PDB file of C-alpha atoms in Angstrom:
ATOM      1  CA  MET A 207       6.746  46.218 -67.360  1.00 56.00           C
ATOM      2  CA  TYR A 208       6.884  46.153 -63.670  1.00 74.00           C
ATOM      3  CA  LEU A 209       4.141  43.534 -63.459  1.00 71.00           C
ATOM      4  CA  PRO A 210       6.129  40.526 -64.761  1.00 75.00           C
ATOM      5  CA  ALA A 211       9.072  41.380 -62.491  1.00 75.00           C
ATOM      6  CA  LEU A 212       6.707  41.821 -59.540  1.00 73.00           C
ATOM      7  CA  LEU A 213       4.981  38.497 -60.247  1.00 72.00           C
ATOM      8  CA  TYR A 214       8.363  36.792 -60.574  1.00 75.00           C
ATOM      9  CA  GLN A 215       9.535  38.157 -57.206  1.00 80.00           C
ATOM     10  CA  LEU A 216       6.194  37.311 -55.606  1.00 74.00           C
ATOM     11  CA  ALA A 217       6.349  33.756 -56.950  1.00 76.00           C
ATOM     12  CA  ALA A 218       9.947  33.439 -55.717  1.00 79.00           C
ATOM     13  CA  PHE A 219       8.689  34.084 -52.161  1.00 78.00           C
ATOM     14  CA  ILE A 220       5.268  32.433 -52.268  1.00 85.00           C
ATOM     15  CA  ILE A 221       6.197  29.055 -53.788  1.00 83.00           C
ATOM     16  CA  PRO A 222       8.969  28.266 -51.237  1.00 82.00           C
ATOM     17  CA  ALA A 223       6.700  29.534 -48.441  1.00 81.00           C
ATOM     18  CA  ILE A 224       3.908  27.174 -49.574  1.00 84.00           C
ATOM     19  CA  VAL A 225       6.355  24.247 -49.750  1.00 80.00           C
ATOM     20  CA  ILE A 226       7.747  25.008 -46.281  1.00 86.00           C
ATOM     21  CA  LEU A 227       4.287  25.497 -44.765  1.00 81.00           C
ATOM     22  CA  SER A 228       3.071  22.244 -46.348  1.00 86.00           C
ATOM     23  CA  PHE A 229       6.060  20.362 -44.954  1.00 82.00           C
ATOM     24  CA  ALA A 230       5.578  21.944 -41.500  1.00 82.00           C
ATOM     25  CA  PHE A 231       1.875  21.065 -41.548  1.00 83.00           C
ATOM     26  CA  TYR A 232       2.728  17.478 -42.512  1.00 84.00           C
ATOM     27  CA  LEU A 233       5.239  17.154 -39.625  1.00 83.00           C
ATOM     28  CA  PHE A 234       2.856  18.779 -37.163  1.00 83.00           C
ATOM     29  CA  ARG A 235       0.052  16.470 -38.283  1.00 86.00           C
ATOM     30  CA  MET A 236       2.232  13.384 -37.789  1.00 84.00           C
ATOM     31  CA  GLU A 237       3.271  14.456 -34.289  1.00 85.00           C
ATOM     32  CA  PHE A 238      -0.280  15.387 -33.353  1.00 81.00           C
ATOM     33  CA  ASP A 239      -1.544  11.972 -34.513  1.00 80.00           C
ATOM     34  CA  LYS A 240       1.144  10.275 -32.421  1.00 80.00           C
ATOM     35  CA  TYR A 241       0.124  12.361 -29.407  1.00 79.00           C
ATOM     36  CA  LEU A 242      -3.515  11.385 -29.822  1.00 75.00           C
ATOM     37  CA  ASP A 243      -2.646   7.724 -30.255  1.00 74.00           C
ATOM     38  CA  VAL A 244      -0.583   7.701 -27.082  1.00 73.00           C
ATOM     39  CA  LYS A 245      -3.138   9.737 -25.140  1.00 70.00           C
ATOM     40  CA  TYR A 246      -5.977   7.392 -26.025  1.00 71.00           C
ATOM     41  CA  GLY A 247      -3.913   4.226 -25.836  1.00 64.00           C
ATOM     42  CA  GLN A 248      -4.098   3.236 -29.454  1.00 60.00           C
ATOM     43  CA  ALA A 249      -0.363   3.235 -30.118  1.00 51.00           C
ATOM     44  CA  LEU A 250       0.778   1.626 -26.880  1.00 51.00           C
ATOM     45  CA  PRO A 251       2.274  -1.790 -27.320  1.00 56.00           C
ATOM     46  CA  ALA A 252      -0.072  -4.516 -26.179  1.00 59.00           C
ATOM     47  CA  SER A 253       1.003  -5.965 -22.851  1.00 59.00           C
ATOM     48  CA  PRO A 254       1.416  -9.712 -23.043  1.00 74.00           C
ATOM     49  CA  ASP A 255      -0.329 -10.003 -19.672  1.00 78.00           C
ATOM     50  CA  PRO A 256      -2.677  -7.206 -18.590  1.00 83.00           C
ATOM     51  CA  LEU A 257      -2.619  -8.607 -15.032  1.00 85.00           C
ATOM     52  CA  LEU A 258       1.164  -8.341 -14.735  1.00 87.00           C
ATOM     53  CA  PRO A 259       1.076  -5.289 -12.418  1.00 89.00           C
ATOM     54  CA  MET A 260      -1.368  -7.069 -10.096  1.00 92.00           C
ATOM     55  CA  LYS A 261       0.748 -10.227 -10.138  1.00 91.00           C
ATOM     56  CA  LEU A 262       3.855  -8.242  -9.268  1.00 92.00           C
ATOM     57  CA  GLN A 263       2.039  -6.528  -6.419  1.00 94.00           C
ATOM     58  CA  ALA A 264       0.750  -9.899  -5.143  1.00 95.00           C
ATOM     59  CA  HIS A 265       4.288 -11.306  -5.056  1.00 95.00           C
ATOM     60  CA  GLU A 266       5.483  -8.195  -3.256  1.00 95.00           C
ATOM     61  CA  ARG A 267       2.713  -8.488  -0.671  1.00 97.00           C
ATOM     62  CA  MET A 268       3.463 -12.171  -0.130  1.00 97.00           C
ATOM     63  CA  ILE A 269       7.101 -11.346   0.538  1.00 97.00           C
ATOM     64  CA  VAL A 270       5.975  -8.796   3.134  1.00 97.00           C
ATOM     65  CA  PHE A 271       3.546 -11.374   4.601  1.00 98.00           C
ATOM     66  CA  VAL A 272       6.266 -14.012   4.993  1.00 98.00           C
ATOM     67  CA  GLU A 273       8.577 -11.476   6.638  1.00 98.00           C
ATOM     68  CA  ARG A 274       5.821 -10.309   9.004  1.00 97.00           C
ATOM     69  CA  ILE A 275       4.897 -13.831  10.190  1.00 98.00           C
ATOM     70  CA  ASN A 276       8.503 -14.922  10.606  1.00 98.00           C
ATOM     71  CA  PRO A 277       8.846 -15.573  14.370  1.00 97.00           C
ATOM     72  CA  ALA A 278      12.090 -13.613  14.422  1.00 95.00           C
ATOM     73  CA  ASN A 279      10.069 -10.555  13.406  1.00 96.00           C
ATOM     74  CA  VAL A 280       6.596 -11.105  14.843  1.00 97.00           C
ATOM     75  CA  LEU A 281       7.821 -11.993  18.327  1.00 96.00           C
ATOM     76  CA  ILE A 282      10.013  -8.901  18.529  1.00 94.00           C
ATOM     77  CA  ARG A 283       7.291  -6.676  17.068  1.00 95.00           C
ATOM     78  CA  LEU A 284       4.675  -7.871  19.556  1.00 95.00           C
ATOM     79  CA  HIS A 285       6.939  -8.145  22.608  1.00 93.00           C
ATOM     80  CA  GLN A 286       5.536  -6.454  25.695  1.00 93.00           C
ATOM     81  CA  GLN A 287       6.802  -6.728  29.240  1.00 93.00           C
ATOM     82  CA  GLY A 288       4.577  -8.641  31.616  1.00 92.00           C
ATOM     83  CA  LEU A 289       2.686 -10.772  29.072  1.00 94.00           C
ATOM     84  CA  THR A 290       1.885 -14.306  30.113  1.00 95.00           C
ATOM     85  CA  VAL A 291       2.572 -17.245  27.816  1.00 95.00           C
ATOM     86  CA  ALA A 292      -1.135 -17.529  26.988  1.00 94.00           C
ATOM     87  CA  ASP A 293      -1.415 -13.797  26.246  1.00 95.00           C
ATOM     88  CA  MET A 294       1.682 -13.837  24.020  1.00 96.00           C
ATOM     89  CA  GLN A 295       0.525 -16.980  22.249  1.00 96.00           C
ATOM     90  CA  SER A 296      -2.910 -15.493  21.614  1.00 97.00           C
ATOM     91  CA  LEU A 297      -1.451 -12.195  20.450  1.00 97.00           C
ATOM     92  CA  VAL A 298       0.991 -13.825  18.016  1.00 98.00           C
ATOM     93  CA  ILE A 299      -1.567 -16.242  16.570  1.00 98.00           C
ATOM     94  CA  ASN A 300      -4.105 -13.447  16.169  1.00 97.00           C
ATOM     95  CA  GLU A 301      -1.520 -11.268  14.431  1.00 97.00           C
ATOM     96  CA  ILE A 302      -0.604 -14.069  12.033  1.00 98.00           C
ATOM     97  CA  ASN A 303      -4.243 -14.766  11.222  1.00 97.00           C
ATOM     98  CA  VAL A 304      -5.008 -11.081  10.645  1.00 97.00           C
ATOM     99  CA  GLU A 305      -2.020 -10.787   8.290  1.00 97.00           C
ATOM    100  CA  TYR A 306      -3.185 -13.886   6.426  1.00 97.00           C
ATOM    101  CA  GLN A 307      -6.763 -12.633   6.081  1.00 97.00           C
ATOM    102  CA  HIS A 308      -5.471  -9.282   4.852  1.00 96.00           C
ATOM    103  CA  ASN A 309      -3.558 -10.986   2.038  1.00 96.00           C
ATOM    104  CA  ILE A 310      -5.866 -13.891   1.201  1.00 96.00           C
ATOM    105  CA  THR A 311      -7.043 -12.425  -2.124  1.00 95.00           C
ATOM    106  CA  GLN A 312      -3.489 -12.403  -3.448  1.00 94.00           C
ATOM    107  CA  GLN A 313      -3.843 -16.093  -4.199  1.00 94.00           C
ATOM    108  CA  LEU A 314      -5.612 -15.035  -7.401  1.00 94.00           C
ATOM    109  CA  TYR A 315      -2.372 -13.675  -8.802  1.00 93.00           C
ATOM    110  CA  ILE A 316       0.270 -16.190  -7.728  1.00 93.00           C
ATOM    111  CA  GLU A 317       0.817 -19.832  -8.610  1.00 94.00           C
ATOM    112  CA  ASP A 318      -1.206 -22.458  -6.740  1.00 95.00           C
ATOM    113  CA  ALA A 319       1.919 -24.254  -5.558  1.00 95.00           C
ATOM    114  CA  THR A 320       3.360 -21.042  -4.149  1.00 96.00           C
ATOM    115  CA  TRP A 321       0.097 -20.197  -2.415  1.00 97.00           C
ATOM    116  CA  ASN A 322      -0.065 -23.672  -0.880  1.00 97.00           C
ATOM    117  CA  VAL A 323       3.485 -23.281   0.489  1.00 97.00           C
ATOM    118  CA  ILE A 324       2.589 -19.866   1.946  1.00 98.00           C
ATOM    119  CA  ARG A 325      -0.577 -21.230   3.555  1.00 98.00           C
ATOM    120  CA  LYS A 326       1.338 -24.204   5.011  1.00 98.00           C
ATOM    121  CA  LEU A 327       4.005 -21.831   6.313  1.00 98.00           C
ATOM    122  CA  LYS A 328       1.321 -19.832   8.076  1.00 98.00           C
ATOM    123  CA  ASP A 329      -0.213 -22.982   9.558  1.00 98.00           C
ATOM    124  CA  ASP A 330       3.213 -24.293  10.627  1.00 98.00           C
ATOM    125  CA  THR A 331       4.028 -20.950  12.247  1.00 98.00           C
ATOM    126  CA  VAL A 332       0.806 -21.047  14.268  1.00 98.00           C
ATOM    127  CA  ALA A 333       1.578 -24.661  15.244  1.00 97.00           C
ATOM    128  CA  MET A 334       5.163 -23.716  16.207  1.00 97.00           C
ATOM    129  CA  VAL A 335       3.878 -21.007  18.528  1.00 97.00           C
ATOM    130  CA  GLY A 336       1.347 -23.454  20.004  1.00 96.00           C
ATOM    131  CA  GLN A 337       3.995 -26.145  20.505  1.00 96.00           C
ATOM    132  CA  GLY A 338       6.323 -23.615  22.086  1.00 95.00           C
ATOM    133  CA  ALA A 339       3.765 -22.928  24.805  1.00 94.00           C
ATOM    134  CA  ILE A 340       3.381 -26.595  25.718  1.00 94.00           C
ATOM    135  CA  GLY A 341       5.407 -27.598  28.734  1.00 91.00           C
ATOM    136  CA  LEU A 342       6.276 -24.103  29.898  1.00 93.00           C
ATOM    137  CA  PRO A 343       5.759 -23.527  33.632  1.00 92.00           C
ATOM    138  CA  ALA A 344       2.575 -21.783  34.735  1.00 85.00           C
ATOM    139  CA  ASP A 345       4.514 -18.654  35.756  1.00 91.00           C
ATOM    140  CA  ALA A 346       6.395 -18.424  32.419  1.00 94.00           C
ATOM    141  CA  THR A 347       6.294 -15.169  30.538  1.00 95.00           C
ATOM    142  CA  GLY A 348       5.773 -14.256  26.914  1.00 95.00           C
ATOM    143  CA  THR A 349       9.523 -13.782  26.692  1.00 95.00           C
ATOM    144  CA  ASP A 350      10.004 -17.448  27.630  1.00 96.00           C
ATOM    145  CA  LEU A 351       7.656 -18.443  24.810  1.00 96.00           C
ATOM    146  CA  SER A 352       9.555 -16.215  22.398  1.00 96.00           C
ATOM    147  CA  LYS A 353      12.878 -17.775  23.401  1.00 96.00           C
ATOM    148  CA  ARG A 354      11.554 -21.295  22.970  1.00 96.00           C
ATOM    149  CA  VAL A 355      10.059 -20.583  19.519  1.00 97.00           C
ATOM    150  CA  LEU A 356      13.220 -18.842  18.336  1.00 96.00           C
ATOM    151  CA  GLN A 357      15.382 -21.712  19.639  1.00 96.00           C
ATOM    152  CA  HIS A 358      13.208 -24.174  17.747  1.00 95.00           C
ATOM    153  CA  LEU A 359      13.496 -22.068  14.594  1.00 95.00           C
ATOM    154  CA  SER A 360      17.281 -21.773  14.899  1.00 95.00           C
ATOM    155  CA  ALA A 361      17.567 -25.553  15.363  1.00 95.00           C
ATOM    156  CA  MET A 362      16.071 -26.146  11.906  1.00 95.00           C
ATOM    157  CA  GLN A 363      18.588 -27.003   9.232  1.00 95.00           C
ATOM    158  CA  GLU A 364      16.883 -24.813   6.644  1.00 95.00           C
ATOM    159  CA  ASN A 365      14.862 -21.741   7.486  1.00 96.00           C
ATOM    160  CA  PRO A 366      11.376 -22.277   5.978  1.00 97.00           C
ATOM    161  CA  TYR A 367      10.812 -18.527   5.747  1.00 97.00           C
ATOM    162  CA  ASP A 368      13.925 -18.049   3.620  1.00 96.00           C
ATOM    163  CA  LEU A 369      12.925 -21.010   1.429  1.00 96.00           C
ATOM    164  CA  THR A 370       9.457 -19.566   0.935  1.00 97.00           C
ATOM    165  CA  LEU A 371      10.916 -16.186  -0.017  1.00 96.00           C
ATOM    166  CA  ILE A 372      13.106 -17.917  -2.584  1.00 95.00           C
ATOM    167  CA  LEU A 373      10.062 -19.691  -4.026  1.00 95.00           C
ATOM    168  CA  ILE A 374       8.085 -16.437  -4.259  1.00 95.00           C
ATOM    169  CA  LYS A 375      10.975 -14.695  -5.969  1.00 93.00           C
ATOM    170  CA  LYS A 376      11.347 -17.544  -8.472  1.00 91.00           C
ATOM    171  CA  GLY A 377       7.661 -17.189  -9.315  1.00 84.00           C
ATOM    172  CA  LEU A 378       8.157 -13.475  -9.712  1.00 79.00           C
ATOM    173  CA  TYR A 379      11.143 -13.857 -12.003  1.00 80.00           C
ATOM    174  CA  ASN A 380       9.165 -16.264 -14.175  1.00 76.00           C
ATOM    175  CA  LYS A 381       6.582 -13.526 -14.724  1.00 68.00           C
ATOM    176  CA  LEU A 382       9.087 -11.028 -16.029  1.00 64.00           C
TER     177      LEU A 382
END
């Protein structure tokens, strides 16, 4: 007599509990599978270009390179009182070449045309510093060389450093 009522009450608790536990297990299993997929990279969307982070970094480094070899920056950064023209010229050209060598591998990740413009800009900067030293008096200082180079740069109609930065940024925007 009490057994059917007891079984009925037991079933009233057990059946909903089994349904709820099954549903909870199903939800937990789905979330756990998602976690494993993300953790092991199976569910991540495929990047259209796996080298994109390296290309972005290369463009960033080339922007820094162009800014660092810009005479307006390099001459101020390397300015020291008492330097002769030859010392300043040597110091600036060495700094430009070191910067270039430090960034030479970045050509793998940027367009050939952009790299060629950057390389020509570097060569033109070295030539500009060399030309600035020609004709200065023997007792001229590094400051005189800096003034001459900066005057030559300001006389240009278009700043080649700004134009190169625009080209690098256009290449960067095309990657995104």
